[in-house]
mmCIF file of C-alpha atoms and ligand atoms in Angstrom:
data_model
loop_
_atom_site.group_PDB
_atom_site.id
_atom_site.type_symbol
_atom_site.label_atom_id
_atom_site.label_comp_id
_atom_site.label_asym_id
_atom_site.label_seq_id
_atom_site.Cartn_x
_atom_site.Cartn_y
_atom_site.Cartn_z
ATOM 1 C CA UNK A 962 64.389 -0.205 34.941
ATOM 2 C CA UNK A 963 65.957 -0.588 38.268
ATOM 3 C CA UNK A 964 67.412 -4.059 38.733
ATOM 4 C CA UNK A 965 66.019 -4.340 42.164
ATOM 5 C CA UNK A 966 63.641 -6.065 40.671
ATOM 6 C CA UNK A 967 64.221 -9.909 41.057
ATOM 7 C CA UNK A 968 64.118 -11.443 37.525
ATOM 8 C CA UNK A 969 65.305 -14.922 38.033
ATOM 9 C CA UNK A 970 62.688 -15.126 41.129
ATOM 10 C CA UNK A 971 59.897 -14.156 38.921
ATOM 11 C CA UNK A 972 60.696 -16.441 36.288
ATOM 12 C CA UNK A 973 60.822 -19.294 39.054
ATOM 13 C CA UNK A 974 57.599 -17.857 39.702
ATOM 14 C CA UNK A 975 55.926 -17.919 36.364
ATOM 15 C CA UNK A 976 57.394 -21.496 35.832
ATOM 16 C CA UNK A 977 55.709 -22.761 38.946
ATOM 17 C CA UNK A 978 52.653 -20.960 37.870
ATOM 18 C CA UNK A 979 52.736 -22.999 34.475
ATOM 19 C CA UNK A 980 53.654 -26.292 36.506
ATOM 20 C CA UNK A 981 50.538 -25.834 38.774
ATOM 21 C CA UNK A 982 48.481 -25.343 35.332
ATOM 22 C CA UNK A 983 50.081 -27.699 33.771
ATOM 23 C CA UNK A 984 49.359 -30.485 36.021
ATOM 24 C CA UNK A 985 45.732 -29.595 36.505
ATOM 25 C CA UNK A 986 45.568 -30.203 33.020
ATOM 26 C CA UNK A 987 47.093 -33.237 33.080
ATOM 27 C CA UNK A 988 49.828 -31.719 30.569
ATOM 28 C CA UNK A 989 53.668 -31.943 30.956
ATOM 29 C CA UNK A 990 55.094 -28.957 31.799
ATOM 30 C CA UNK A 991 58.006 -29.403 29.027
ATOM 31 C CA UNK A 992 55.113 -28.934 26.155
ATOM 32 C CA UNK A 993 54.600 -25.360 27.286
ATOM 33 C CA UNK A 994 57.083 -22.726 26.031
ATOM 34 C CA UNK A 995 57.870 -19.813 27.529
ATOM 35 C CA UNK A 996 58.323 -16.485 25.323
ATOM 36 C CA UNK A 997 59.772 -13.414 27.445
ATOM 37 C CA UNK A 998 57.906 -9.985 26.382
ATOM 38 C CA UNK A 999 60.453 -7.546 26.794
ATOM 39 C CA UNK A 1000 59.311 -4.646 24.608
ATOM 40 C CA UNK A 1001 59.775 -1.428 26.700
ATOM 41 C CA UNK A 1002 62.345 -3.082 29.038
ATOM 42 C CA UNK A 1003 66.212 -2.319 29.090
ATOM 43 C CA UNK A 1004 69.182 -4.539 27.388
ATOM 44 C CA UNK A 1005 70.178 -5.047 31.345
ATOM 45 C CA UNK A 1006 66.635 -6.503 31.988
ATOM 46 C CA UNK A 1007 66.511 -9.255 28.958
ATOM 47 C CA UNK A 1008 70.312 -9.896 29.509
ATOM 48 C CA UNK A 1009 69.563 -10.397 33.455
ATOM 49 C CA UNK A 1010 66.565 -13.145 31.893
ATOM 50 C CA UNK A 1011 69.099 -14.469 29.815
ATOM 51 C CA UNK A 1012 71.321 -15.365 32.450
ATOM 52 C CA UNK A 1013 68.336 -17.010 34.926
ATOM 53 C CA UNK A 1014 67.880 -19.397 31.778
ATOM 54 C CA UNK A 1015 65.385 -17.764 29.399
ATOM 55 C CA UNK A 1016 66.221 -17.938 25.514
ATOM 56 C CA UNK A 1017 62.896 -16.590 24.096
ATOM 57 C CA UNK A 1018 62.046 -12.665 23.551
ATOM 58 C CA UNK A 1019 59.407 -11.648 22.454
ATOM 59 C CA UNK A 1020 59.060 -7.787 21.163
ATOM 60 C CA UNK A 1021 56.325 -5.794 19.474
ATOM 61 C CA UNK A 1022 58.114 -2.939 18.108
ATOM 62 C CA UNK A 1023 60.294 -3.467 14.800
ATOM 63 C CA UNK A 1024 62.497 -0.047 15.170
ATOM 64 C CA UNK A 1025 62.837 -1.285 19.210
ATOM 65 C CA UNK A 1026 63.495 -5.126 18.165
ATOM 66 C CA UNK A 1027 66.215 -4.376 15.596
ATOM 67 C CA UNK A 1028 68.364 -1.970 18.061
ATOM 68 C CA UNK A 1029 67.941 -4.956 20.859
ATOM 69 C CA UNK A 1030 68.388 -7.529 18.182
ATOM 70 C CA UNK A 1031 72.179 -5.603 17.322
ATOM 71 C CA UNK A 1032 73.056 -5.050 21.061
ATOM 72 C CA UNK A 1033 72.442 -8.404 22.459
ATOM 73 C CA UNK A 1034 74.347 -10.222 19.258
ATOM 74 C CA UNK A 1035 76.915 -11.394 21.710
ATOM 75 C CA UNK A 1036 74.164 -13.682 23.587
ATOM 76 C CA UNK A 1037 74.435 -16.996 21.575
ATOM 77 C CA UNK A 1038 71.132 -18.873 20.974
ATOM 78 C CA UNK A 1039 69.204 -15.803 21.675
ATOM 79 C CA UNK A 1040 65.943 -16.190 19.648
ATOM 80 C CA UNK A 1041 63.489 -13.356 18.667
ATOM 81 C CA UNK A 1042 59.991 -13.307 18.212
ATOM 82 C CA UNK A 1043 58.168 -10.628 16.938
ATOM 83 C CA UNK A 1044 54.248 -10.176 18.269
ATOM 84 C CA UNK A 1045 53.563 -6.672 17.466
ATOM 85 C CA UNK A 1046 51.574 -5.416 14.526
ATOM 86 C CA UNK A 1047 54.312 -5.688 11.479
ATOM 87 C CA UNK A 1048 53.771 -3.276 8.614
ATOM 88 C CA UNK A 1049 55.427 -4.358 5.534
ATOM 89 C CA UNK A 1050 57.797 -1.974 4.940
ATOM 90 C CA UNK A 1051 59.568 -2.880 8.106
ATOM 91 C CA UNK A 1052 59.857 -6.954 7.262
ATOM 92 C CA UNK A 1053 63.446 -6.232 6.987
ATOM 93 C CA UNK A 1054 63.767 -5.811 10.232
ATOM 94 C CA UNK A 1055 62.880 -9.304 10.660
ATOM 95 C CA UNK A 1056 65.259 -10.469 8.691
ATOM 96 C CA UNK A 1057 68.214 -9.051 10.006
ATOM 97 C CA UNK A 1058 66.850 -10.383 13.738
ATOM 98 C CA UNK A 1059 66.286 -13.874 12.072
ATOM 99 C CA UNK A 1060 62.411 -13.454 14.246
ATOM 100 C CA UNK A 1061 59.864 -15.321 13.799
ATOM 101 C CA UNK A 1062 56.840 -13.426 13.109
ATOM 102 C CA UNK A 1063 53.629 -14.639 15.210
ATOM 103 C CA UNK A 1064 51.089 -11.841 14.129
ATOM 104 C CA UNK A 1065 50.554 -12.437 10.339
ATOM 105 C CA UNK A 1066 47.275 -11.223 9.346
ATOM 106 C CA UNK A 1067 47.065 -10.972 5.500
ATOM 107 C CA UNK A 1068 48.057 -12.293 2.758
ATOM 108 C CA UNK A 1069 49.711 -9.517 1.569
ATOM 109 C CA UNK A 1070 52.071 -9.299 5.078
ATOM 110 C CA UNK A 1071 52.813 -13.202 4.718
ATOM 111 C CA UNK A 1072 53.485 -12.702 0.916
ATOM 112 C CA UNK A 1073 55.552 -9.346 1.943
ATOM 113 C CA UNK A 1074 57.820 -11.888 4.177
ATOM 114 C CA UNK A 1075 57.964 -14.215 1.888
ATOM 115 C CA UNK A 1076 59.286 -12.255 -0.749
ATOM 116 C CA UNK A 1077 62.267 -11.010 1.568
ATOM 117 C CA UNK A 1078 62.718 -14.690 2.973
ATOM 118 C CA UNK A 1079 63.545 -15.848 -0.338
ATOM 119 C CA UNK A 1080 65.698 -13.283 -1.412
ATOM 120 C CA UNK A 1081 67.768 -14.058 1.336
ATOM 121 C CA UNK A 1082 67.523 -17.806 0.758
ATOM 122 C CA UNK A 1083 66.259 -17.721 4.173
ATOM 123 C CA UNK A 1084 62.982 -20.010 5.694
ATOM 124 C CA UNK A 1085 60.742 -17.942 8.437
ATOM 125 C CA UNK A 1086 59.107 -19.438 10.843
ATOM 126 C CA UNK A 1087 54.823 -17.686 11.168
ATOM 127 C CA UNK A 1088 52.106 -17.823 12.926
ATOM 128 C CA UNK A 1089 48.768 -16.523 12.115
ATOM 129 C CA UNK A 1090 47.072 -14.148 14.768
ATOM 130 C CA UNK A 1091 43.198 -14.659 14.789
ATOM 131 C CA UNK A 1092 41.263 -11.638 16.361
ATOM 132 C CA UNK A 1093 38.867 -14.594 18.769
ATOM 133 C CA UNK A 1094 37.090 -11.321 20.099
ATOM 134 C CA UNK A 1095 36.431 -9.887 17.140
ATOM 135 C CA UNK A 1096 37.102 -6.717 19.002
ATOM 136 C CA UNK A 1097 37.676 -3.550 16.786
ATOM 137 C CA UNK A 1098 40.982 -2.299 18.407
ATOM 138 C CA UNK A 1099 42.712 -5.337 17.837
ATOM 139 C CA UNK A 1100 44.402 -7.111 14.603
ATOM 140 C CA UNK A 1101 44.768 -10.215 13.363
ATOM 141 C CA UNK A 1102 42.239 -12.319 11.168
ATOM 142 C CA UNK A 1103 39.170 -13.556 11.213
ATOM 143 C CA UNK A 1104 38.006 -16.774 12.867
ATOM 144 C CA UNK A 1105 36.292 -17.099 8.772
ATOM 145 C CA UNK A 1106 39.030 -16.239 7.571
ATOM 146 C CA UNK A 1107 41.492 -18.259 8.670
ATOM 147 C CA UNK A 1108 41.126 -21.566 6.399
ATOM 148 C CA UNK A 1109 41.608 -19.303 3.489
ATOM 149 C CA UNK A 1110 44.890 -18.026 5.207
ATOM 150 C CA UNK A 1111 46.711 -20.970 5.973
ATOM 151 C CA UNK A 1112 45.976 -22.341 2.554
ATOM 152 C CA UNK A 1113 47.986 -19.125 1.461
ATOM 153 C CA UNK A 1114 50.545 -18.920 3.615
ATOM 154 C CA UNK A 1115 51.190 -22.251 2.975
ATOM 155 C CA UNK A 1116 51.738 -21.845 -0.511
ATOM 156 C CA UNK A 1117 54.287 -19.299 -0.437
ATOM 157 C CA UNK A 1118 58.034 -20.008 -0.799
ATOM 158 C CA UNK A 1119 60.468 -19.160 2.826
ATOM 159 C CA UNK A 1120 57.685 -19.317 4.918
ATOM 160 C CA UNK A 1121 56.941 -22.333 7.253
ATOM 161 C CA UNK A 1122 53.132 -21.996 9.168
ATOM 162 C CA UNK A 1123 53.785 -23.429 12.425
ATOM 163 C CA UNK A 1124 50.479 -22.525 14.120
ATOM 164 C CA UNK A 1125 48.098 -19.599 15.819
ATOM 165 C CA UNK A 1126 48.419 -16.894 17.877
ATOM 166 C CA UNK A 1127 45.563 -14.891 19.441
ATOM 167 C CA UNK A 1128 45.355 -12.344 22.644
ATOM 168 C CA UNK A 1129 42.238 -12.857 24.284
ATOM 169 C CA UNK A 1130 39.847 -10.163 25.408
ATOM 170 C CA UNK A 1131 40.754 -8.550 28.698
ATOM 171 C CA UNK A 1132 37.856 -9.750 31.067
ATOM 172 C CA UNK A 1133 37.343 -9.175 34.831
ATOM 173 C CA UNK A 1134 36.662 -12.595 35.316
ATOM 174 C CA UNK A 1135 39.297 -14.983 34.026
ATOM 175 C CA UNK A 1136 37.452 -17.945 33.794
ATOM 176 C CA UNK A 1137 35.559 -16.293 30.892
ATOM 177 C CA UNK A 1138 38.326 -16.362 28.633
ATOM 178 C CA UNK A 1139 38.595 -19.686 28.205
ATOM 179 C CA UNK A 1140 36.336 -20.231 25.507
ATOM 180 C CA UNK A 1141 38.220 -17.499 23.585
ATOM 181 C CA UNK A 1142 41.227 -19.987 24.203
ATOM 182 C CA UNK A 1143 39.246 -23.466 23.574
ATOM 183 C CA UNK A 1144 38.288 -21.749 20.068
ATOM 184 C CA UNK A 1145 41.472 -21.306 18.924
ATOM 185 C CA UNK A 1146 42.523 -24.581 19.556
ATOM 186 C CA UNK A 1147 39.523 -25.831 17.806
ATOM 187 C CA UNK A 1148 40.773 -23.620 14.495
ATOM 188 C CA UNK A 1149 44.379 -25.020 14.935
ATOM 189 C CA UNK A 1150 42.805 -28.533 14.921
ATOM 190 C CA UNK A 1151 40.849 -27.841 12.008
ATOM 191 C CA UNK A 1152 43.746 -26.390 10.288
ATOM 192 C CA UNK A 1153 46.503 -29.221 11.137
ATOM 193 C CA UNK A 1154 48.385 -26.636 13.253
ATOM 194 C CA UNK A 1155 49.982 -27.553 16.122
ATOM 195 C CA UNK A 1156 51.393 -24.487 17.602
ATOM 196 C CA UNK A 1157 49.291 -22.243 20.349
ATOM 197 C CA UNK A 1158 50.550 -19.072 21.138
ATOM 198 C CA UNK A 1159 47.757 -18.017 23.807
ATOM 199 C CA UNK A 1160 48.217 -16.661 27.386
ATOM 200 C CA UNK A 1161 49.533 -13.612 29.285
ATOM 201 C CA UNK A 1162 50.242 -12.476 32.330
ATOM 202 C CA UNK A 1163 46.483 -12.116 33.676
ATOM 203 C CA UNK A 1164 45.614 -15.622 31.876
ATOM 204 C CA UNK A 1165 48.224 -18.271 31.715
ATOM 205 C CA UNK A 1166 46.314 -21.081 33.516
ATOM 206 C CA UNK A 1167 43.481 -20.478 31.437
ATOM 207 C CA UNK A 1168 45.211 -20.821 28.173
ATOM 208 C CA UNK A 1169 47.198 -23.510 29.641
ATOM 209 C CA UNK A 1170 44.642 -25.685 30.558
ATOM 210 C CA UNK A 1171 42.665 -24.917 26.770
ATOM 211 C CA UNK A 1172 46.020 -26.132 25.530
ATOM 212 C CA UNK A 1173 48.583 -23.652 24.964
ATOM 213 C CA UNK A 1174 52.184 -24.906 23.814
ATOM 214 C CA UNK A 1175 53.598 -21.054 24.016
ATOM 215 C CA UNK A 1176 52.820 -18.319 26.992
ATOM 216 C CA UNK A 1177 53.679 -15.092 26.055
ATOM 217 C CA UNK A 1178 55.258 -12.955 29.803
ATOM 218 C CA UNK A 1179 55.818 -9.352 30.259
ATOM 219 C CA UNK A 1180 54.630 -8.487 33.445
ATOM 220 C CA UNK A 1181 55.008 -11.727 35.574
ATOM 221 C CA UNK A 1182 59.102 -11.722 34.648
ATOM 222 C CA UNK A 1183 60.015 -8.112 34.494
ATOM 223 C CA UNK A 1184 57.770 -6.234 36.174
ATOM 224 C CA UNK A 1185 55.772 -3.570 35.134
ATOM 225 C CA UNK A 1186 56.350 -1.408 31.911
ATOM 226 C CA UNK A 1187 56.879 1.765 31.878
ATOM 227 C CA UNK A 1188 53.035 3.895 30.441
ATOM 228 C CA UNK A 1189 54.582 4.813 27.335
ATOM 229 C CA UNK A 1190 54.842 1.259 26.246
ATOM 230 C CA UNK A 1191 51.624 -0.304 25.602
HETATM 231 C C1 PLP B 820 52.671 -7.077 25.899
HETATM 232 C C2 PLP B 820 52.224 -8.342 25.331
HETATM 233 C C3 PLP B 820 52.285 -9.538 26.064
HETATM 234 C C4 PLP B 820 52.721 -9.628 27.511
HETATM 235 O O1 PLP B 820 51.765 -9.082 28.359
HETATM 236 P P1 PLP B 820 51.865 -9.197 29.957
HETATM 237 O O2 PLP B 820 50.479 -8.942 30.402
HETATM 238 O O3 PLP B 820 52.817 -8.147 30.408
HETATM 239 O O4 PLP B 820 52.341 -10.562 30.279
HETATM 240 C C5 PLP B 820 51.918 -10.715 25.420
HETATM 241 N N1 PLP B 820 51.497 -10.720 24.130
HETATM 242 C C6 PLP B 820 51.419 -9.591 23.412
HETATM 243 C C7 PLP B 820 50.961 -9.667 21.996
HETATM 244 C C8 PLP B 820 51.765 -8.371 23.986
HETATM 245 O O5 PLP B 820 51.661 -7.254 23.244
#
């Protein structure tokens, strides 16, 4: 990517964008974390974010995420997310990032971490992605089945459940996705979660103002990605 583009502006940007939200929801801005998507951008892009402040990356690809993950080792209190779709044969990779991993689906993936966590005597932070759609192209759980979820996750050793995660359907009009936001709250609330990871480029204010405590940026910092990267 050419570093033309201004990264510190647009995260001034995206943080005013959040403050507007924020107040016309009557939240504090300080209760809504910001999580950098920087799969398909360059080391020089996330390290040019890390200077401007940001501390939060999230990537979607385990191969890409443990090559950025060894590069950037020199940036201290660097944190990883992971928010792509995680097989289990690459939960490794997670470990040796120390990510979080916001898109568990199954048992079988949480119990897969788990497993590793506590090999390592090591405690991972999860979410659980809910599919709010229900649209065929996308993972993550249930809405039904996400009770039965969280009672597993939260059984297993090395794995903490801090809350959900969800990407909402892509709609034309905005507005509309708010009550794919508002029922994901409602889960977490069910659930005793307190985490929301809800909220894109496209849709920030709406999953602000439904309650979001984590945005998750790609565009609105970096620009956009390249077409091979989804
Ligand atoms: C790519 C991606 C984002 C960021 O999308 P933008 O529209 O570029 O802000 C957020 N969440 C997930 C899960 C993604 O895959």
């Amino acid at each position: 990517m050419a570093m033309t583009h201004d990264i510190a502006g647009a995260m001034d940007s995206v943080r005013e964008r959040v403050g507007r939200a924020c107040e016309r929801a009557g939240r504090d801005a300080t209760a809504v974390q910001l999580i950098a998507v920087s799969k398909g951008q360059s080391e020089a892009a996330i390290r040019a974010a890390y200077e401007a402040g940001m501390r939060v990356f999230g990537e979607n690809y385990a191969q890409e995420l443990a090559t950025k993950a060894w590069a950037l080792g020199d940036l201290p209190d660097l944190h990883w997310r992971f928010i792509g779709h995680l097989q289990r044969n690459k939960v490794k990779i997670i470990e040796g990032a120390r990510a979080t991993v916001d898109t568990v689906d199954s048992v079988r993936l949480a119990q897969a971490i788990s497993v590793r966590a506590t090999a390592r005597a090591m405690d991972v932070d999860v979410l659980i992605q809910v599919n709010v759609g229900g649209e065929a192209q996308k993972s993550g759980c249930t809405p039904d089945g996400v009770p039965r979820l969280v009672e597993a996750v939260r059984a297993l050793p090395g794995v903490t459940l801090r809350g959900l995660m969800t990407v909402a359907p892509h709609l034309e009009d905005v507005e509309a996705t708010r009550p794919f936001f508002a029922s994901l709250r409602t889960l977490a609330e069910a659930n005793g979660l307190s985490e929301l990871s809800m909220g894109m480029t496209h849709d920030l204010e709406q999953a602000v103002a439904e309650g979001a405590t984590m945005i998750r940026i790609g565009t609105a910092i970096f620009g956009p990605r390249s077409p091979a990267t989804r």
